[in-house]
XYZ file of C-alpha atoms in Angstrom:
559
model
C -10.843 -7.519 -6.653
C -11.011 -4.000 -8.024
C -8.655 -3.167 -10.911
C -6.358 -0.237 -10.155
C -4.155 -0.593 -13.195
C -3.461 2.369 -15.424
C -4.333 2.331 -19.138
C -1.757 0.506 -21.255
C 0.673 2.722 -23.231
C -0.511 5.825 -21.310
C 1.952 8.413 -20.020
C 1.888 10.705 -16.973
C 3.742 14.006 -16.971
C 5.033 15.661 -13.780
C 6.657 19.103 -13.565
C 8.591 20.745 -10.770
C 8.832 24.549 -10.881
C 11.493 24.959 -8.193
C 13.723 27.791 -7.070
C 16.532 27.301 -9.555
C 15.001 25.255 -12.378
C 11.944 23.752 -14.012
C 12.094 19.944 -14.368
C 9.875 17.351 -15.986
C 9.544 13.598 -15.485
C 7.352 11.294 -17.559
C 6.147 7.945 -16.208
C 4.575 5.092 -18.141
C 1.632 2.950 -16.998
C 4.054 0.722 -15.053
C 5.350 3.770 -13.169
C 8.759 3.647 -14.788
C 10.552 6.745 -16.136
C 10.238 7.271 -19.885
C 12.118 10.573 -20.138
C 13.014 13.649 -18.166
C 14.481 17.078 -18.780
C 15.288 20.348 -17.041
C 15.660 24.074 -17.663
C 18.094 25.965 -15.426
C 16.983 29.538 -14.884
C 20.334 31.271 -14.439
C 22.130 29.663 -17.384
C 19.320 29.023 -19.863
C 17.275 32.207 -19.242
C 20.141 34.632 -18.488
C 18.179 37.716 -19.597
C 16.258 37.608 -16.317
C 19.613 38.179 -14.510
C 18.788 35.900 -11.590
C 21.347 34.423 -9.207
C 20.230 30.993 -7.897
C 16.877 31.693 -9.559
C 16.085 34.842 -7.594
C 16.687 38.557 -7.240
C 17.977 39.664 -3.852
C 17.194 43.236 -2.790
C 20.569 45.015 -2.508
C 19.324 46.995 0.479
C 19.757 43.848 2.600
C 16.245 44.002 4.046
C 15.598 40.315 3.270
C 13.391 40.945 0.258
C 13.852 38.152 -2.315
C 11.706 37.720 -5.423
C 11.673 35.895 -8.773
C 10.453 37.192 -12.153
C 6.995 35.765 -12.758
C 7.512 35.696 -16.542
C 10.662 33.547 -16.118
C 8.560 30.666 -14.870
C 6.297 30.948 -17.945
C 9.231 31.049 -20.345
C 10.859 28.085 -18.540
C 7.712 25.992 -19.016
C 7.647 26.786 -22.728
C 11.349 25.966 -23.133
C 10.932 22.699 -21.242
C 8.011 21.652 -23.438
C 10.084 22.435 -26.510
C 12.898 20.264 -25.164
C 10.491 17.379 -24.511
C 9.046 17.791 -27.982
C 12.479 17.630 -29.586
C 13.282 14.491 -27.586
C 10.469 12.710 -29.422
C 7.970 12.571 -26.549
C 4.504 11.683 -27.851
C 2.330 14.221 -26.012
C -0.760 12.499 -27.390
C -0.154 9.555 -25.068
C -0.171 11.737 -21.929
C -3.460 11.206 -20.128
C -2.711 13.299 -17.026
C -0.380 16.122 -16.002
C 0.417 17.454 -12.562
C 3.227 19.382 -10.935
C 4.952 20.779 -7.943
C 5.898 24.386 -7.227
C 8.286 25.893 -4.760
C 6.172 26.440 -1.692
C 4.945 29.874 -0.514
C 5.771 31.860 -3.690
C 2.873 33.988 -4.907
C 1.657 35.380 -8.256
C -0.678 38.384 -8.705
C -2.976 38.296 -11.736
C -4.173 41.673 -12.943
C -7.834 42.402 -13.440
C -8.919 41.111 -16.838
C -6.247 38.393 -17.053
C -8.749 35.498 -16.943
C -9.902 36.562 -20.395
C -6.315 36.443 -21.661
C -5.852 32.920 -20.271
C -9.006 31.713 -21.983
C -7.992 33.085 -25.393
C -4.404 31.823 -25.716
C -3.266 31.707 -29.360
C -1.129 28.651 -30.227
C 0.722 30.638 -32.891
C 2.213 32.928 -30.244
C 4.290 32.326 -27.157
C 2.771 32.160 -23.672
C 5.180 34.777 -22.406
C 4.262 37.329 -25.062
C 0.523 36.842 -24.514
C 0.780 37.081 -20.717
C 3.434 39.772 -20.610
C 1.042 42.332 -19.075
C -1.202 39.915 -17.159
C 0.188 40.642 -13.720
C -0.313 43.529 -11.318
C 3.337 43.015 -10.332
C 5.910 41.040 -12.305
C 7.882 40.206 -9.166
C 6.843 37.142 -7.191
C 7.891 36.953 -3.515
C 9.408 33.536 -2.858
C 10.131 31.295 0.105
C 13.598 32.844 0.657
C 12.086 36.273 1.447
C 12.408 37.357 5.080
C 11.120 40.937 4.848
C 7.696 40.444 6.483
C 8.577 40.074 10.182
C 6.217 42.923 11.135
C 3.332 41.390 9.154
C 3.877 38.003 10.826
C 3.575 39.528 14.260
C 0.486 41.523 13.229
C -1.263 38.411 11.961
C -0.308 36.405 15.071
C -1.538 39.165 17.389
C -4.838 39.481 15.510
C -5.757 35.817 16.207
C -4.474 35.606 19.786
C -0.796 34.815 19.439
C 1.717 32.676 17.624
C 0.590 29.388 19.130
C -3.044 30.095 18.326
C -2.155 30.838 14.685
C -0.194 27.571 14.579
C -3.142 25.584 16.032
C -5.426 27.159 13.452
C -3.281 27.126 10.301
C -0.581 24.554 11.091
C 2.244 27.068 11.529
C 3.032 30.224 13.430
C 3.650 33.330 11.316
C 6.614 32.803 8.993
C 8.082 35.523 6.820
C 8.131 33.346 3.702
C 4.499 32.271 4.067
C 2.081 33.757 1.601
C -0.315 35.387 4.066
C 2.303 37.814 5.484
C 3.560 38.446 1.918
C 0.040 39.369 0.788
C -0.406 41.634 3.809
C 2.831 43.418 3.015
C 1.763 44.064 -0.564
C -1.650 45.316 0.664
C 0.116 47.717 3.065
C 3.028 48.903 0.895
C 1.602 48.540 -2.646
C -2.142 49.136 -2.270
C -2.473 49.868 -5.975
C -1.049 46.409 -6.806
C -3.413 44.727 -4.367
C -6.441 46.660 -5.681
C -5.564 45.789 -9.309
C -5.245 42.047 -8.464
C -8.209 39.772 -9.363
C -6.571 36.453 -8.416
C -3.633 35.452 -6.256
C -2.004 32.110 -7.071
C 0.711 30.068 -5.468
C 3.535 28.981 -7.805
C 1.813 25.569 -7.944
C -1.656 26.827 -8.852
C -0.161 29.449 -11.166
C 1.442 26.782 -13.298
C -1.829 24.833 -13.297
C -3.569 28.012 -14.528
C -1.252 28.072 -17.521
C -1.941 24.455 -18.396
C -5.778 24.710 -18.014
C -6.168 28.164 -19.544
C -8.246 29.228 -16.563
C -7.785 30.062 -12.912
C -6.924 26.870 -11.027
C -7.697 26.352 -7.335
C -5.018 26.301 -4.696
C -4.810 22.774 -3.348
C -5.370 22.104 0.343
C -1.835 20.878 1.022
C 0.016 23.801 -0.517
C -2.682 26.115 0.836
C -1.593 25.124 4.324
C 1.717 26.878 3.661
C 0.087 30.317 3.641
C -0.916 30.964 7.291
C -4.467 31.376 5.904
C -6.158 27.970 5.946
C -7.914 26.133 8.785
C -6.036 22.842 8.550
C -8.690 20.772 10.322
C -11.649 22.080 8.309
C -9.552 22.610 5.153
C -11.246 25.896 4.374
C -9.965 29.500 4.376
C -9.986 30.916 7.890
C -12.102 34.041 7.707
C -10.537 35.604 10.793
C -7.041 35.253 9.336
C -8.078 36.388 5.864
C -10.280 39.363 6.528
C -9.313 40.490 10.033
C -5.588 39.749 10.026
C -4.371 39.892 6.416
C -6.226 42.017 3.842
C -9.810 42.946 2.913
C -11.533 41.045 0.100
C -8.877 38.388 0.149
C -11.088 35.293 -0.070
C -12.454 36.387 -3.444
C -8.918 36.888 -4.750
C -7.853 33.431 -3.573
C -10.765 31.425 -4.973
C -11.788 27.987 -3.703
C -9.508 25.314 -2.245
C -9.401 21.837 -3.760
C -8.085 18.434 -2.612
C -4.686 17.635 -4.047
C -5.958 14.553 -5.902
C -8.739 16.502 -7.670
C -8.747 17.393 -11.358
C -8.243 21.099 -12.025
C -9.520 20.832 -15.600
C -8.642 19.616 -19.072
C -5.411 20.727 -20.746
C -6.036 24.006 -22.577
C -6.567 24.002 -26.377
C -3.320 26.011 -26.655
C -1.309 22.903 -25.704
C -3.466 20.579 -27.814
C -2.778 22.682 -30.885
C 0.865 23.531 -30.228
C 2.207 20.289 -28.726
C -0.518 17.810 -29.741
C -1.695 16.862 -26.284
C -4.851 14.758 -26.319
C -7.827 17.048 -25.760
C -9.036 14.746 -22.940
C -5.765 14.959 -21.014
C -6.557 16.010 -17.424
C -4.557 18.475 -15.320
C -4.481 17.224 -11.730
C -4.081 19.858 -9.019
C -0.517 20.965 -8.610
C 0.886 21.069 -5.071
C 4.039 22.162 -3.282
C 7.461 20.686 -3.904
C 7.809 19.103 -0.480
C 4.389 17.455 -0.584
C 5.214 16.099 -4.014
C 8.501 14.743 -2.694
C 6.561 12.966 0.029
C 4.487 11.310 -2.713
C 7.503 10.499 -4.861
C 9.307 8.887 -1.931
C 6.197 6.731 -1.157
C 6.419 7.908 2.421
C 3.449 6.341 4.155
C 4.750 4.702 7.336
C 4.906 6.572 10.681
C 8.475 6.271 11.909
C 9.988 6.874 8.455
C 11.547 10.281 7.822
C 12.417 11.912 4.537
C 15.168 14.492 4.226
C 15.287 16.663 1.124
C 18.683 18.227 0.482
C 18.247 21.129 -1.878
C 18.344 24.918 -1.956
C 16.514 24.554 1.315
C 16.808 21.450 3.438
C 13.625 19.888 4.720
C 12.734 16.974 6.936
C 9.266 15.541 6.898
C 7.178 12.592 8.078
C 3.532 11.502 8.514
C 1.166 11.988 11.465
C -2.407 10.768 11.988
C -3.371 13.848 13.981
C -2.248 17.466 13.641
C -0.324 18.712 16.669
C 1.033 22.118 15.626
C 3.778 23.750 17.678
C 5.642 27.044 17.594
C 8.272 25.462 15.323
C 7.715 23.389 12.229
C 4.662 22.963 10.030
C 1.646 20.717 9.662
C 0.049 20.216 6.193
C -2.691 17.934 4.980
C -1.116 14.809 3.437
C -1.328 15.324 -0.404
C -2.094 11.668 -1.085
C -4.217 10.735 1.986
C -7.074 13.024 3.106
C -7.139 11.301 6.537
C -3.578 12.102 7.612
C -1.103 14.969 7.788
C 2.505 15.610 6.866
C 4.745 17.328 9.380
C 7.728 19.274 8.159
C 10.682 21.326 9.279
C 12.417 23.707 6.850
C 15.943 25.114 6.899
C 16.717 27.962 4.543
C 20.493 27.419 4.652
C 20.854 24.201 2.620
C 22.869 23.560 -0.510
C 23.851 27.153 -1.186
C 25.431 27.418 2.261
C 27.270 24.102 1.759
C 28.502 25.442 -1.606
C 29.757 28.607 0.042
C 31.873 26.630 2.471
C 33.083 24.452 -0.387
C 34.078 27.482 -2.430
C 35.859 29.216 0.416
C 37.564 26.313 2.164
C 37.607 23.333 -0.231
C 39.056 24.746 -3.462
C 35.572 25.058 -5.014
C 35.662 21.269 -5.415
C 33.208 18.696 -4.103
C 35.959 16.068 -4.296
C 38.093 18.198 -1.923
C 35.065 18.874 0.262
C 34.328 15.147 0.553
C 37.986 14.304 1.194
C 38.015 16.821 4.065
C 34.819 15.342 5.446
C 36.237 11.804 5.295
C 39.623 12.660 6.859
C 38.218 14.606 9.834
C 37.005 12.656 12.836
C 33.301 12.534 13.798
C 32.471 15.160 16.474
C 35.129 17.413 14.846
C 37.202 17.636 17.991
C 34.438 19.709 19.615
C 34.360 22.327 16.870
C 30.821 23.644 16.264
C 29.692 25.983 13.510
C 26.491 27.944 12.899
C 26.429 29.068 9.234
C 23.641 31.342 8.059
C 24.152 32.740 4.562
C 20.472 33.741 4.607
C 18.122 34.618 7.427
C 17.395 31.197 8.953
C 13.993 29.760 9.755
C 15.048 27.135 12.333
C 16.470 28.624 14.461
C 15.083 32.127 13.703
C 18.465 33.817 13.338
C 19.809 36.577 11.037
C 22.633 36.246 8.531
C 25.862 35.473 10.325
C 28.519 32.886 11.119
C 29.326 31.693 14.617
C 32.069 29.238 15.582
C 32.763 27.603 18.961
C 35.279 25.139 20.311
C 34.265 22.883 23.182
C 37.324 22.578 25.425
C 38.473 18.969 25.942
C 35.262 17.459 24.508
C 35.459 13.666 24.342
C 31.808 12.838 23.793
C 31.416 11.190 27.208
C 29.921 14.109 29.152
C 28.999 17.757 28.820
C 28.975 18.405 32.573
C 31.107 21.439 33.295
C 32.096 21.661 29.636
C 33.207 25.131 28.596
C 33.450 26.612 25.138
C 35.114 29.545 23.569
C 34.432 31.389 20.318
C 36.687 31.128 17.306
C 37.179 33.397 14.355
C 37.759 30.546 11.883
C 38.688 26.853 11.658
C 41.065 25.127 9.301
C 39.482 24.155 5.987
C 38.773 20.527 6.827
C 37.204 21.456 10.170
C 35.019 24.074 8.485
C 33.678 21.408 6.121
C 32.834 19.023 8.918
C 31.420 21.845 11.058
C 28.924 22.892 8.411
C 27.723 19.324 7.773
C 27.540 18.292 11.416
C 26.024 21.612 12.359
C 23.204 21.403 9.783
C 22.238 17.821 10.687
C 22.633 18.096 14.455
C 20.272 21.050 14.235
C 17.904 19.058 12.031
C 17.889 16.154 14.440
C 17.403 18.359 17.492
C 14.437 20.238 16.019
C 12.802 17.114 14.580
C 12.948 15.371 17.994
C 11.551 18.511 19.633
C 8.714 18.417 17.099
C 7.872 14.815 18.076
C 9.399 12.985 15.105
C 10.851 9.522 15.873
C 14.169 9.092 17.664
C 15.879 7.314 16.093
C 13.807 7.004 12.931
C 13.125 3.564 11.450
C 14.885 4.786 8.355
C 15.599 7.987 6.458
C 14.811 8.384 2.786
C 17.109 11.025 1.283
C 16.352 13.042 -1.800
C 17.472 16.298 -3.440
C 20.742 17.093 -5.153
C 23.023 16.409 -2.170
C 21.505 12.973 -1.591
C 23.942 11.740 -4.281
C 26.859 12.710 -1.948
C 27.779 9.601 0.009
C 30.144 11.450 2.321
C 27.297 13.699 3.462
C 24.954 10.711 3.834
C 27.556 8.927 5.986
C 27.463 11.839 8.439
C 23.658 11.907 8.465
C 23.528 8.117 9.195
C 25.899 8.593 12.135
C 24.100 11.648 13.557
C 20.580 10.138 13.324
C 21.650 6.577 14.044
C 19.643 4.918 11.273
C 19.894 3.525 7.749
C 19.728 5.956 4.819
C 17.813 4.999 1.682
C 17.666 6.824 -1.600
C 15.385 6.739 -4.603
C 16.502 6.259 -8.187
C 16.470 9.960 -8.871
C 17.324 12.827 -6.538
C 14.558 15.071 -7.938
C 11.655 13.373 -6.182
C 9.406 16.432 -6.594
C 8.895 16.007 -10.366
C 8.730 12.197 -9.930
C 6.107 12.664 -7.221
C 4.191 15.066 -9.462
C 4.073 12.439 -12.253
C 2.915 9.844 -9.732
C 0.239 12.249 -8.451
C -0.870 12.816 -12.039
C -1.488 9.076 -12.308
C -3.172 9.011 -8.911
C -5.457 11.936 -9.754
C -6.340 10.295 -13.064
C -7.222 7.055 -11.238
C -9.353 8.856 -8.630
C -11.165 10.756 -11.369
C -11.695 7.562 -13.395
C -13.084 5.686 -10.385
C -15.192 8.645 -9.279
C -13.848 8.347 -5.728
C -10.638 8.651 -3.739
C -8.425 5.570 -3.860
C -5.236 4.977 -1.907
C -2.155 5.921 -3.926
C -0.433 2.747 -2.841
C -2.988 0.741 -4.828
C -1.017 1.672 -7.929
C 2.258 0.098 -6.784
C 1.423 -2.446 -4.063
C 3.402 -5.690 -4.434
C 5.392 -4.285 -7.339
C 7.244 -1.313 -5.866
C 10.649 -2.761 -6.685
C 9.718 -2.887 -10.379
C 8.930 0.826 -10.536
C 10.916 4.071 -10.518
C 9.703 4.543 -6.929
C 11.845 1.786 -5.422
C 14.255 2.714 -2.637
C 17.659 1.201 -2.022
C 19.844 1.120 1.061
C 22.751 3.423 0.372
C 24.249 4.041 3.789
C 23.834 1.820 6.858
C 23.461 3.323 10.302
C 26.707 4.629 11.731
C 28.746 3.239 14.593
C 26.258 2.678 17.469
C 28.886 3.897 19.929
C 28.937 7.244 18.153
C 25.215 7.912 18.523
C 25.234 8.771 22.280
C 28.276 10.999 21.715
C 26.392 12.861 18.971
C 23.419 13.110 21.293
C 25.571 14.949 23.858
C 27.074 17.172 21.156
C 23.578 17.954 19.945
C 22.483 18.949 23.457
C 25.451 21.288 23.866
C 24.921 22.735 20.416
C 21.254 23.337 21.265
C 22.267 25.238 24.436
C 24.484 27.536 22.393
C 21.788 27.890 19.708
C 19.216 28.900 22.325
C 21.569 31.602 23.610
C 22.085 32.888 20.085
C 18.332 33.004 19.537
C 17.781 34.873 22.783
C 20.456 37.400 21.789
C 19.883 37.810 18.055
C 16.471 36.353 17.142
C 14.191 38.243 14.742
C 11.091 36.900 16.553
């Protein structure tokens, strides 16, 4: 029987460069956590003057960016923290990472030479200060490229055709429309750009001291890649997006491939082993899929973070007008399907701050003391332009008259200006997860799921999980740590090392089969399925909510 064990005393480092922070998790050869740390952008790098890790254009046009240099400085600060904690970098045999999906970085002509000559006596930020044709990176929260989305869709024969080709219809946050906008509105920036990276491949560039490929999984979040062939689609690149784009993007690579050895800069400064490999970085959601060991059709994962996402696994890609299909980052023969909601934790926090005394304890008490179904009170809360449904910023409240949960025949509703505080809290939670259930079922995900694995910051909130269990009608499991993206990145570092060592692809589960419970990857049941009599009532509430949502989309949609 082939040996899939990892070298004794070796360590595997995983990063997560997310919207609001940069995290690190280190696993040992038994896949247990050795140490972890985090850098919060707003509080620890205040000179960038970000709010929630981003800059929002005050004009209100939906333009949202992050300072590229902030991500570099955060990586340096995080490595310093790990060094001070006593981490022995010399034992790390592989590094990988996750990056917030869809964000893009624009390397100026001549920057490859700078990367290859990094001086360990100087900071990365100072040496790369002028390496970018623009120091602002569009991120996934940006919604300013509606026109470019429609142009790209029309160029390939419509939204559904673009979805069939690339896994998604045109979405404002996706990198292709963002690149097209820069080409159209900042032609000098585009002309002066020699390489375009995603946040994931950008961070890999720093670690290898060279341009790293975009991996196939994160590449699928660009509206530019043929998801079946796993190559750049020439018609989308050259005809629909921008001239000369393929050269600026470079080659694609499988997520389990090695991007290169760690750069001499890190060997000299932090004493990494010179043979330490950098495994391709990927997106944060794909890394969460890996970290949650999601590999059974019928299981769903819900990530509760700045954005909320729900994802599962499919053997065949069946793209639709809503949702996304990506290659599975840890299995070249399957795909991950995903739905993304922009109004996640920040929207919940807004309701908490306004109606629950800025206290999660008060928020949770309100949620516990209000009855499921909220007396027919429904809320639609969009602090930012929403993706699903495609609606602009706004708040909409409705009361279903005499709703009991037994029927929606002849049920009438009326609009409301505001609810009482407790009802607002339940309305935002029920609204978010009724919408998530409705769209996931429409996308073909299981109903009810076999189980849900919850991750992200809000997965530690048992009151919220109780509502999710009732709405979806299934058990909720959680992992040891809510930040599954950095954990998944460390696991993928080990997986990439193993594939490279064997000279072939091996199943990631080979590393933890029959010993999952003894690793940091183990899941535990945290919330059993809700009252089975509630599920059909929530189903009816979901149907009525969907009717109202469809009317709002017809009236207000940006698409």
